[in-house]
Amino acid sequence: MRQKMKSSNGPPDFRDDHLRPRVLVEEEDGAVRAAIVDMLEDAGFESIGCGGPDSQASGHCPLESHEKCGATENTDVIFCSLRMSDPRNREILKSLKRLHRNTPIVVEVPKPQAASLHGSLIGTHVVYTPITRRSLTKAVLDAWKAEDPILETLR
């Protein structure tokens, strides 16, 4: 995996010298997260992964308390692959949208669940599972190139 590792137990940091979009991958499963990070890196993005609340040394994600997460500060696009059927993950998505209004968020969801999650998905770009490198790259680029992340998703 081509992530820059951080010495603490939190997610790694982005490099300071970036020329490409930086994507934060929020995914609970370490193997899946690594595969998505690799897929994005192969597509030309700089990416890092975060496992959400269960991967934190404290067992607590700052987004659960509506506090900013350091990993999101230098992010150009957030890819959220957390299971939206879990209310805790919907709260994390809500915090991401509230705290990072100008950062586009791409959310991976199964197409059959999209209608029931409509309220949670407002203001995000949706990519349906199963994702491919092509569908993920397109979703991230569309979100990143949108003039206004919120308005673009409401059109």
PDB file of C-alpha atoms in Angstrom:
ATOM      1  CA  MET A   1       0.000   0.000   0.000  1.00  0.00           C
ATOM      2  CA  ARG A   2       1.326   3.444  -0.892  1.00  0.00           C
ATOM      3  CA  GLN A   3       0.067   5.419   2.083  1.00  0.00           C
ATOM      4  CA  LYS A   4       2.261   7.714   4.119  1.00  0.00           C
ATOM      5  CA  MET A   5       2.114   6.288   7.606  1.00  0.00           C
ATOM      6  CA  LYS A   6       1.549   8.386  10.683  1.00  0.00           C
ATOM      7  CA  SER A   7       3.311   7.550  13.919  1.00  0.00           C
ATOM      8  CA  SER A   8       0.129   7.701  16.003  1.00  0.00           C
ATOM      9  CA  ASN A   9      -2.823   5.374  15.613  1.00  0.00           C
ATOM     10  CA  GLY A  10      -4.870   7.856  13.539  1.00  0.00           C
ATOM     11  CA  PRO A  11      -5.079   7.926   9.750  1.00  0.00           C
ATOM     12  CA  PRO A  12      -1.922   8.849   7.833  1.00  0.00           C
ATOM     13  CA  ASP A  13      -1.280  12.386   6.604  1.00  0.00           C
ATOM     14  CA  PHE A  14      -1.152  13.568   3.012  1.00  0.00           C
ATOM     15  CA  ARG A  15       2.193  14.601   1.613  1.00  0.00           C
ATOM     16  CA  ASP A  16       2.830  18.335   1.605  1.00  0.00           C
ATOM     17  CA  ASP A  17       3.895  18.361  -2.043  1.00  0.00           C
ATOM     18  CA  HIS A  18       0.818  17.295  -3.970  1.00  0.00           C
ATOM     19  CA  LEU A  19       0.020  17.903  -7.612  1.00  0.00           C
ATOM     20  CA  ARG A  20      -3.031  15.650  -7.850  1.00  0.00           C
ATOM     21  CA  PRO A  21      -6.358  15.540  -6.036  1.00  0.00           C
ATOM     22  CA  ARG A  22      -6.129  14.148  -2.520  1.00  0.00           C
ATOM     23  CA  VAL A  23      -8.813  11.621  -1.600  1.00  0.00           C
ATOM     24  CA  LEU A  24      -9.612  10.452   1.914  1.00  0.00           C
ATOM     25  CA  VAL A  25     -11.086   6.937   1.890  1.00  0.00           C
ATOM     26  CA  GLU A  26     -13.399   6.186   4.813  1.00  0.00           C
ATOM     27  CA  GLU A  27     -13.834   2.392   4.956  1.00  0.00           C
ATOM     28  CA  GLU A  28     -14.030   0.080   7.970  1.00  0.00           C
ATOM     29  CA  ASP A  29     -12.528  -3.058   6.434  1.00  0.00           C
ATOM     30  CA  GLY A  30      -8.741  -2.738   6.176  1.00  0.00           C
ATOM     31  CA  ALA A  31      -8.366  -4.963   3.108  1.00  0.00           C
ATOM     32  CA  VAL A  32     -11.157  -3.196   1.222  1.00  0.00           C
ATOM     33  CA  ARG A  33      -9.779   0.206   2.273  1.00  0.00           C
ATOM     34  CA  ALA A  34      -6.301  -0.750   0.989  1.00  0.00           C
ATOM     35  CA  ALA A  35      -7.780  -1.957  -2.322  1.00  0.00           C
ATOM     36  CA  ILE A  36      -9.703   1.317  -2.792  1.00  0.00           C
ATOM     37  CA  VAL A  37      -6.631   3.396  -1.925  1.00  0.00           C
ATOM     38  CA  ASP A  38      -4.589   1.385  -4.464  1.00  0.00           C
ATOM     39  CA  MET A  39      -7.337   1.754  -7.081  1.00  0.00           C
ATOM     40  CA  LEU A  40      -7.327   5.533  -6.612  1.00  0.00           C
ATOM     41  CA  GLU A  41      -3.523   5.711  -6.668  1.00  0.00           C
ATOM     42  CA  ASP A  42      -3.495   3.707  -9.922  1.00  0.00           C
ATOM     43  CA  ALA A  43      -5.970   6.251 -11.353  1.00  0.00           C
ATOM     44  CA  GLY A  44      -3.590   9.116 -10.526  1.00  0.00           C
ATOM     45  CA  PHE A  45      -4.953  10.353  -7.217  1.00  0.00           C
ATOM     46  CA  GLU A  46      -3.099  10.727  -3.952  1.00  0.00           C
ATOM     47  CA  SER A  47      -5.148   8.883  -1.343  1.00  0.00           C
ATOM     48  CA  ILE A  48      -5.079   7.872   2.287  1.00  0.00           C
ATOM     49  CA  GLY A  49      -7.407   5.644   4.244  1.00  0.00           C
ATOM     50  CA  CYS A  50      -9.218   5.891   7.543  1.00  0.00           C
ATOM     51  CA  GLY A  51     -11.114   3.049   9.147  1.00  0.00           C
ATOM     52  CA  GLY A  52     -13.688   5.169  10.952  1.00  0.00           C
ATOM     53  CA  PRO A  53     -14.560   4.845  14.625  1.00  0.00           C
ATOM     54  CA  ASP A  54     -13.554   1.238  15.118  1.00  0.00           C
ATOM     55  CA  SER A  55      -9.994   1.800  13.904  1.00  0.00           C
ATOM     56  CA  GLN A  56      -9.177   4.648  16.289  1.00  0.00           C
ATOM     57  CA  ALA A  57      -6.892   3.846  19.221  1.00  0.00           C
ATOM     58  CA  SER A  58      -9.337   5.587  21.539  1.00  0.00           C
ATOM     59  CA  GLY A  59     -12.261   3.729  19.960  1.00  0.00           C
ATOM     60  CA  HIS A  60     -13.752   7.141  19.250  1.00  0.00           C
ATOM     61  CA  CYS A  61     -13.919   9.042  15.971  1.00  0.00           C
ATOM     62  CA  PRO A  62     -13.931  12.844  16.436  1.00  0.00           C
ATOM     63  CA  LEU A  63     -16.696  13.080  13.834  1.00  0.00           C
ATOM     64  CA  GLU A  64     -19.014  11.170  16.182  1.00  0.00           C
ATOM     65  CA  SER A  65     -18.815  14.161  18.527  1.00  0.00           C
ATOM     66  CA  HIS A  66     -19.209  16.624  15.643  1.00  0.00           C
ATOM     67  CA  GLU A  67     -15.522  17.595  15.926  1.00  0.00           C
ATOM     68  CA  LYS A  68     -13.197  18.025  12.968  1.00  0.00           C
ATOM     69  CA  CYS A  69     -11.013  15.112  11.957  1.00  0.00           C
ATOM     70  CA  GLY A  70      -7.406  15.967  11.137  1.00  0.00           C
ATOM     71  CA  ALA A  71      -7.379  13.599   8.167  1.00  0.00           C
ATOM     72  CA  THR A  72     -10.043  15.663   6.391  1.00  0.00           C
ATOM     73  CA  GLU A  73      -8.221  18.984   6.608  1.00  0.00           C
ATOM     74  CA  ASN A  74      -6.121  18.651   3.427  1.00  0.00           C
ATOM     75  CA  THR A  75      -8.566  16.534   1.486  1.00  0.00           C
ATOM     76  CA  ASP A  76      -9.879  17.498  -1.951  1.00  0.00           C
ATOM     77  CA  VAL A  77     -12.526  14.735  -2.056  1.00  0.00           C
ATOM     78  CA  ILE A  78     -13.852  12.397   0.647  1.00  0.00           C
ATOM     79  CA  PHE A  79     -14.860   8.890  -0.438  1.00  0.00           C
ATOM     80  CA  CYS A  80     -17.193   7.405   2.145  1.00  0.00           C
ATOM     81  CA  SER A  81     -17.578   3.653   1.944  1.00  0.00           C
ATOM     82  CA  LEU A  82     -18.906   3.241   5.503  1.00  0.00           C
ATOM     83  CA  ARG A  83     -22.039   1.116   5.799  1.00  0.00           C
ATOM     84  CA  MET A  84     -24.911   3.608   5.757  1.00  0.00           C
ATOM     85  CA  SER A  85     -27.251   1.043   7.321  1.00  0.00           C
ATOM     86  CA  ASP A  86     -25.426   1.762  10.609  1.00  0.00           C
ATOM     87  CA  PRO A  87     -26.866   4.900  12.301  1.00  0.00           C
ATOM     88  CA  ARG A  88     -23.420   5.755  13.685  1.00  0.00           C
ATOM     89  CA  ASN A  89     -22.006   5.930  10.158  1.00  0.00           C
ATOM     90  CA  ARG A  90     -24.889   8.136   9.003  1.00  0.00           C
ATOM     91  CA  GLU A  91     -23.970  10.517  11.846  1.00  0.00           C
ATOM     92  CA  ILE A  92     -20.353  10.512  10.677  1.00  0.00           C
ATOM     93  CA  LEU A  93     -21.502  11.381   7.145  1.00  0.00           C
ATOM     94  CA  LYS A  94     -23.690  14.143   8.570  1.00  0.00           C
ATOM     95  CA  SER A  95     -20.695  15.559  10.458  1.00  0.00           C
ATOM     96  CA  LEU A  96     -18.496  15.363   7.368  1.00  0.00           C
ATOM     97  CA  LYS A  97     -21.069  17.331   5.380  1.00  0.00           C
ATOM     98  CA  ARG A  98     -21.534  19.932   8.114  1.00  0.00           C
ATOM     99  CA  LEU A  99     -17.867  20.425   9.009  1.00  0.00           C
ATOM    100  CA  HIS A 100     -16.484  20.235   5.464  1.00  0.00           C
ATOM    101  CA  ARG A 101     -19.114  22.028   3.393  1.00  0.00           C
ATOM    102  CA  ASN A 102     -16.719  22.855   0.579  1.00  0.00           C
ATOM    103  CA  THR A 103     -15.207  19.389   0.260  1.00  0.00           C
ATOM    104  CA  PRO A 104     -17.077  17.123  -2.139  1.00  0.00           C
ATOM    105  CA  ILE A 105     -18.131  13.777  -0.696  1.00  0.00           C
ATOM    106  CA  VAL A 106     -18.651  10.635  -2.742  1.00  0.00           C
ATOM    107  CA  VAL A 107     -20.722   7.962  -0.987  1.00  0.00           C
ATOM    108  CA  GLU A 108     -20.769   4.312  -1.989  1.00  0.00           C
ATOM    109  CA  VAL A 109     -24.177   2.688  -1.508  1.00  0.00           C
ATOM    110  CA  PRO A 110     -26.035  -0.317  -2.870  1.00  0.00           C
ATOM    111  CA  LYS A 111     -28.559   0.956  -5.429  1.00  0.00           C
ATOM    112  CA  PRO A 112     -31.549  -0.676  -3.656  1.00  0.00           C
ATOM    113  CA  GLN A 113     -30.745   1.309  -0.473  1.00  0.00           C
ATOM    114  CA  ALA A 114     -30.324   4.686  -2.192  1.00  0.00           C
ATOM    115  CA  ALA A 115     -34.002   5.630  -1.974  1.00  0.00           C
ATOM    116  CA  SER A 116     -34.231   4.881   1.749  1.00  0.00           C
ATOM    117  CA  LEU A 117     -31.024   6.861   2.376  1.00  0.00           C
ATOM    118  CA  HIS A 118     -32.069   9.847   0.249  1.00  0.00           C
ATOM    119  CA  GLY A 119     -32.070  12.302   3.161  1.00  0.00           C
ATOM    120  CA  SER A 120     -28.569  11.270   4.220  1.00  0.00           C
ATOM    121  CA  LEU A 121     -27.256  11.449   0.663  1.00  0.00           C
ATOM    122  CA  ILE A 122     -28.389  15.006  -0.104  1.00  0.00           C
ATOM    123  CA  GLY A 123     -25.323  17.097  -0.832  1.00  0.00           C
ATOM    124  CA  THR A 124     -23.155  14.114  -1.789  1.00  0.00           C
ATOM    125  CA  HIS A 125     -22.201  12.368  -5.010  1.00  0.00           C
ATOM    126  CA  VAL A 126     -23.370   8.762  -5.110  1.00  0.00           C
ATOM    127  CA  VAL A 127     -21.600   5.788  -6.664  1.00  0.00           C
ATOM    128  CA  TYR A 128     -23.392   2.450  -6.609  1.00  0.00           C
ATOM    129  CA  THR A 129     -21.873  -0.826  -5.498  1.00  0.00           C
ATOM    130  CA  PRO A 130     -20.134  -2.794  -6.712  1.00  0.00           C
ATOM    131  CA  ILE A 131     -17.606  -0.127  -7.625  1.00  0.00           C
ATOM    132  CA  THR A 132     -15.055  -0.479 -10.371  1.00  0.00           C
ATOM    133  CA  ARG A 133     -11.955   1.596 -10.933  1.00  0.00           C
ATOM    134  CA  ARG A 134     -13.789   3.346 -13.760  1.00  0.00           C
ATOM    135  CA  SER A 135     -16.949   4.144 -11.748  1.00  0.00           C
ATOM    136  CA  LEU A 136     -14.916   5.272  -8.731  1.00  0.00           C
ATOM    137  CA  THR A 137     -12.602   7.452 -10.815  1.00  0.00           C
ATOM    138  CA  LYS A 138     -15.556   9.047 -12.618  1.00  0.00           C
ATOM    139  CA  ALA A 139     -17.409   9.740  -9.361  1.00  0.00           C
ATOM    140  CA  VAL A 140     -14.333  11.292  -7.715  1.00  0.00           C
ATOM    141  CA  LEU A 141     -13.501  13.416 -10.779  1.00  0.00           C
ATOM    142  CA  ASP A 142     -17.110  14.570 -11.191  1.00  0.00           C
ATOM    143  CA  ALA A 143     -17.262  15.548  -7.526  1.00  0.00           C
ATOM    144  CA  TRP A 144     -13.870  17.267  -7.617  1.00  0.00           C
ATOM    145  CA  LYS A 145     -14.637  19.232 -10.798  1.00  0.00           C
ATOM    146  CA  ALA A 146     -18.078  20.388  -9.645  1.00  0.00           C
ATOM    147  CA  GLU A 147     -18.147  24.164  -9.253  1.00  0.00           C
ATOM    148  CA  ASP A 148     -20.113  24.019  -6.014  1.00  0.00           C
ATOM    149  CA  PRO A 149     -20.206  20.610  -4.304  1.00  0.00           C
ATOM    150  CA  ILE A 150     -23.649  21.162  -2.760  1.00  0.00           C
ATOM    151  CA  LEU A 151     -25.377  22.834  -5.710  1.00  0.00           C
ATOM    152  CA  GLU A 152     -23.973  20.310  -8.178  1.00  0.00           C
ATOM    153  CA  THR A 153     -25.615  17.396  -6.340  1.00  0.00           C
ATOM    154  CA  LEU A 154     -28.980  19.165  -6.174  1.00  0.00           C
ATOM    155  CA  ARG A 155     -29.279  19.713  -9.948  1.00  0.00           C
TER     156      ARG A 155
END
